[in-house]
Amino acid sequence: NAGVMQNPRHLVRRRGQEARLRCSPMKGHSHVYWYRQLPEEGLKFMVYLQKENIIDESGMPKERFSAEFPKEGPSILRIQQVVRGDSAAYFCASSLYPGQRRNTEAFFGQGTRLTVV
Amino acid sequence: EDQVTQSPEALRLQEGESSSLNCSYTVSGLRGLFWYRQDPGKGPEFLFTLYSAGEEKEKERLKATLTKKESFLHITAPKPEDSATYLCAVQAGAGNMLTFGGGTRLMVKP
């Protein structure tokens, strides 16, 4: 029973390039969340998706960042024209029934560490 | 705006020295409070979910409790392998996202 799978684990990009981060949720989970952890800071919510829908993107920067969760395949977090300030650990989490009383916990992947040089 | 504050920021214990970590929260309509453990370079590992004031959960040397304003993570007779950052998060209102505290970095010396 594989957990949340993220790849790549480490990604190095030069300023101005694009970064694509992938996340496959736990089997049976259809709710996916992306969080960012900046150096020496806490985890911050970015976006919440279900299959083919963005439910809440209130934590997403207005420019250069986008996310999708297609009908088939993993969820993708895309950062265009990366800058040094984008260097961080990006975590994906998935859950079963976030709106219910039980089974609301989110399980996290091991993260993608993005370094912009 | 939901706020979660964890204290202390760092805690050094001797092996076997029990202690508690605090998580204070200010939210509208708490739906769940979550504890995670995070090791360096890894993702958060789920520990507990608490839904109502008065609820308690236990797992090995860890026990989590919840009141209307805060949660405690009690660590009984800790071992060096308990060393990690412990994160508290809340789910509240209509949103399904988690709001995290800054974490408590626990170091247990043998």
Short mmCIF file of C-alpha atoms in Angstrom, two decimals:
data_model
loop_
_atom_site.label_atom_id
_atom_site.label_comp_id
_atom_site.label_asym_id
_atom_site.label_seq_id
_atom_site.Cartn_x
_atom_site.Cartn_y
_atom_site.Cartn_z
CA ASN A 1 0.00 0.00 0.00
CA ALA A 2 2.14 2.83 -1.29
CA GLY A 3 1.88 6.19 0.36
CA VAL A 4 1.85 9.57 -1.32
CA MET A 5 4.53 9.56 -4.00
CA GLN A 6 6.31 12.72 -5.05
CA ASN A 7 8.95 13.17 -7.70
CA PRO A 8 11.52 14.29 -8.19
CA ARG A 9 12.86 14.36 -4.62
CA HIS A 10 15.36 17.05 -5.53
CA LEU A 11 15.15 19.54 -8.38
CA VAL A 12 17.66 22.20 -9.37
CA ARG A 13 16.60 24.93 -11.77
CA ARG A 14 18.26 28.08 -13.03
CA ARG A 15 16.47 31.38 -12.65
CA GLY A 16 13.87 31.78 -15.40
CA GLN A 17 13.36 28.06 -16.02
CA GLU A 18 10.21 26.09 -15.32
CA ALA A 19 9.78 23.59 -12.50
CA ARG A 20 7.29 20.73 -12.62
CA LEU A 21 6.55 18.81 -9.43
CA ARG A 22 4.52 15.61 -9.50
CA CYS A 23 2.35 13.95 -6.88
CA SER A 24 0.51 10.64 -6.92
CA PRO A 25 -1.95 10.39 -4.01
CA MET A 26 -2.50 7.35 -1.85
CA LYS A 27 -4.63 4.65 -3.43
CA GLY A 28 -8.30 5.55 -3.10
CA HIS A 29 -7.65 9.21 -2.22
CA SER A 30 -9.16 11.78 -4.54
CA HIS A 31 -8.33 14.95 -2.57
CA VAL A 32 -4.87 16.45 -3.06
CA TYR A 33 -3.22 19.40 -1.33
CA TRP A 34 0.05 21.21 -1.98
CA TYR A 35 2.02 22.90 0.80
CA ARG A 36 5.26 24.85 0.76
CA GLN A 37 7.89 24.92 3.50
CA LEU A 38 10.35 27.76 3.16
CA PRO A 39 13.70 27.48 4.98
CA GLU A 40 13.20 28.02 8.72
CA GLU A 41 9.46 28.56 8.22
CA GLY A 42 6.36 26.47 8.78
CA LEU A 43 4.21 24.63 6.28
CA LYS A 44 1.92 26.91 4.29
CA PHE A 45 -1.13 25.81 2.31
CA MET A 46 -1.03 26.54 -1.40
CA VAL A 47 -3.85 24.74 -3.24
CA TYR A 48 -6.51 22.04 -2.84
CA LEU A 49 -7.63 19.94 -5.80
CA GLN A 50 -9.94 17.11 -6.64
CA LYS A 51 -9.89 15.25 -9.94
CA GLU A 52 -10.10 17.84 -12.73
CA ASN A 53 -11.08 20.62 -10.32
CA ILE A 54 -9.30 23.30 -8.32
CA ILE A 55 -11.31 23.63 -5.11
CA ASP A 56 -9.28 26.23 -3.20
CA GLU A 57 -6.23 28.11 -4.45
CA SER A 58 -6.26 30.84 -1.82
CA GLY A 59 -2.65 30.13 -0.82
CA MET A 60 -1.24 30.11 -4.32
CA PRO A 61 0.88 33.07 -5.49
CA LYS A 62 -1.05 34.99 -8.15
CA GLU A 63 1.62 34.74 -10.82
CA ARG A 64 3.85 31.99 -12.18
CA PHE A 65 2.28 29.19 -10.10
CA SER A 66 -0.38 26.76 -11.34
CA ALA A 67 -1.66 23.34 -10.34
CA GLU A 68 -3.72 20.61 -11.93
CA PHE A 69 -5.04 17.17 -11.07
CA PRO A 70 -6.14 15.53 -14.33
CA LYS A 71 -8.55 12.65 -14.65
CA GLU A 72 -5.64 10.34 -15.37
CA GLY A 73 -2.16 10.71 -13.92
CA PRO A 74 -0.55 12.59 -11.08
CA SER A 75 -1.21 16.07 -9.78
CA ILE A 76 1.24 18.64 -11.11
CA LEU A 77 2.47 21.83 -9.46
CA ARG A 78 4.05 24.06 -12.08
CA ILE A 79 6.24 27.06 -11.38
CA GLN A 80 7.14 29.20 -14.37
CA GLN A 81 10.15 31.51 -14.57
CA VAL A 82 11.50 30.43 -11.19
CA VAL A 83 13.27 32.92 -8.92
CA ARG A 84 15.60 32.32 -5.97
CA GLY A 85 12.74 32.97 -3.53
CA ASP A 86 10.94 29.87 -4.88
CA SER A 87 13.63 27.65 -3.32
CA ALA A 88 11.76 25.55 -0.76
CA ALA A 89 10.42 22.12 0.04
CA TYR A 90 7.08 21.44 -1.65
CA PHE A 91 4.89 18.81 -0.06
CA CYS A 92 1.87 17.08 -1.45
CA ALA A 93 -0.77 15.49 0.79
CA SER A 94 -3.88 13.44 0.09
CA SER A 95 -6.97 12.52 2.05
CA LEU A 96 -10.16 10.50 1.84
CA TYR A 97 -13.10 12.57 3.10
CA PRO A 98 -11.94 16.00 4.29
CA GLY A 99 -15.48 17.18 4.86
CA GLN A 100 -16.53 14.31 7.10
CA ARG A 101 -16.09 13.68 10.79
CA ARG A 102 -13.77 10.71 10.31
CA ASN A 103 -10.87 9.92 8.01
CA THR A 104 -10.15 13.59 7.56
CA GLU A 105 -6.42 13.27 8.13
CA ALA A 106 -4.07 14.15 5.31
CA PHE A 107 -1.06 11.97 4.55
CA PHE A 108 2.04 13.64 3.21
CA GLY A 109 4.65 12.67 0.67
CA GLN A 110 8.39 13.06 1.23
CA GLY A 111 8.46 16.32 -0.66
CA THR A 112 10.35 17.86 -3.55
CA ARG A 113 13.22 20.13 -2.60
CA LEU A 114 13.53 22.84 -5.21
CA THR A 115 16.74 24.81 -5.43
CA VAL A 116 16.91 27.79 -7.77
CA VAL A 117 20.43 28.81 -8.75
CA GLU B 1 -7.78 34.27 10.31
CA ASP B 2 -6.92 30.92 11.91
CA GLN B 3 -3.84 31.00 14.12
CA VAL B 4 -1.82 28.15 15.59
CA THR B 5 1.05 28.72 18.02
CA GLN B 6 3.33 25.99 19.31
CA SER B 7 5.58 26.17 22.35
CA PRO B 8 8.32 25.77 23.13
CA GLU B 9 10.12 26.22 19.81
CA ALA B 10 12.79 23.78 20.96
CA LEU B 11 12.96 21.31 23.82
CA ARG B 12 15.94 19.31 25.05
CA LEU B 13 15.21 16.30 27.26
CA GLN B 14 17.24 13.54 28.80
CA GLU B 15 16.17 10.03 27.90
CA GLY B 16 13.34 9.07 30.25
CA GLU B 17 12.47 12.68 31.17
CA SER B 18 8.76 13.14 30.45
CA SER B 19 7.39 16.46 29.20
CA SER B 20 4.60 18.14 27.22
CA LEU B 21 4.40 20.16 24.03
CA ASN B 22 1.75 22.85 23.69
CA CYS B 23 -0.38 23.90 20.71
CA SER B 24 -2.64 26.93 21.18
CA TYR B 25 -5.18 27.76 18.50
CA THR B 26 -7.61 30.52 17.57
CA VAL B 27 -10.05 29.39 14.91
CA SER B 28 -13.67 29.74 13.88
CA GLY B 29 -15.36 26.38 13.96
CA LEU B 30 -12.70 23.79 14.71
CA ARG B 31 -13.32 20.60 12.75
CA GLY B 32 -10.15 18.76 13.68
CA LEU B 33 -6.73 19.17 15.29
CA PHE B 34 -3.87 17.11 13.94
CA TRP B 35 -0.42 16.17 15.25
CA TYR B 36 2.39 15.22 12.91
CA ARG B 37 6.01 14.24 13.36
CA GLN B 38 8.61 15.47 10.87
CA ASP B 39 12.16 14.16 10.63
CA PRO B 40 14.85 16.20 8.82
CA GLY B 41 14.51 15.94 5.05
CA LYS B 42 11.24 13.99 5.30
CA GLY B 43 7.55 14.73 4.97
CA PRO B 44 5.24 15.07 7.99
CA GLU B 45 4.14 11.73 9.41
CA PHE B 46 0.58 11.58 10.74
CA LEU B 47 0.23 10.85 14.46
CA PHE B 48 -3.23 11.81 15.80
CA THR B 49 -6.51 13.51 15.00
CA LEU B 50 -8.61 15.08 17.77
CA TYR B 51 -12.13 16.35 17.08
CA SER B 52 -13.71 17.43 20.38
CA ALA B 53 -12.63 19.06 23.64
CA GLY B 54 -11.90 16.36 26.19
CA GLU B 55 -10.79 13.84 23.59
CA GLU B 56 -7.54 11.94 24.12
CA LYS B 57 -5.50 9.66 21.86
CA GLU B 58 -2.47 7.51 22.72
CA LYS B 59 0.24 5.81 20.73
CA GLU B 60 3.24 4.20 22.41
CA ARG B 61 4.96 6.97 24.45
CA LEU B 62 2.77 9.75 23.03
CA LYS B 63 -0.57 11.02 24.28
CA ALA B 64 -2.51 13.89 22.72
CA THR B 65 -5.24 15.85 24.51
CA LEU B 66 -7.57 18.63 23.40
CA THR B 67 -9.34 21.53 25.14
CA LYS B 68 -11.33 24.38 23.60
CA LYS B 69 -8.21 26.53 23.29
CA GLU B 70 -5.21 24.22 23.13
CA SER B 71 -3.83 20.76 22.66
CA PHE B 72 -1.00 19.02 24.45
CA LEU B 73 1.29 16.29 23.23
CA HIS B 74 2.59 14.44 26.26
CA ILE B 75 5.76 12.40 25.86
CA THR B 76 6.34 9.78 28.53
CA ALA B 77 9.85 8.43 29.12
CA PRO B 78 11.15 9.59 25.74
CA LYS B 79 13.91 7.81 23.85
CA PRO B 80 16.48 9.31 21.46
CA GLU B 81 14.46 8.02 18.49
CA ASP B 82 11.64 10.37 19.54
CA SER B 83 13.85 13.28 18.48
CA ALA B 84 12.04 15.14 15.68
CA THR B 85 9.98 18.24 14.98
CA TYR B 86 6.38 17.87 16.13
CA LEU B 87 3.81 19.82 14.16
CA CYS B 88 0.29 20.79 15.17
CA ALA B 89 -2.32 21.74 12.56
CA VAL B 90 -6.00 22.70 12.57
CA GLN B 91 -8.80 22.26 10.08
CA ALA B 92 -11.57 24.80 10.58
CA GLY B 93 -14.58 26.46 9.03
CA ALA B 94 -15.56 25.62 5.50
CA GLY B 95 -12.06 25.07 4.19
CA ASN B 96 -10.34 21.70 4.05
CA MET B 97 -6.78 22.93 4.23
CA LEU B 98 -4.59 22.61 7.32
CA THR B 99 -3.15 25.61 9.14
CA PHE B 100 0.12 24.62 10.78
CA GLY B 101 1.96 25.92 13.80
CA GLY B 102 5.67 26.58 13.66
CA GLY B 103 6.53 23.26 15.29
CA THR B 104 8.48 22.15 18.37
CA ARG B 105 11.92 20.69 17.74
CA LEU B 106 12.45 17.94 20.30
CA MET B 107 15.91 16.59 21.08
CA VAL B 108 16.24 13.61 23.42
CA LYS B 109 19.73 12.87 24.70
CA PRO B 110 20.74 9.35 25.75
#
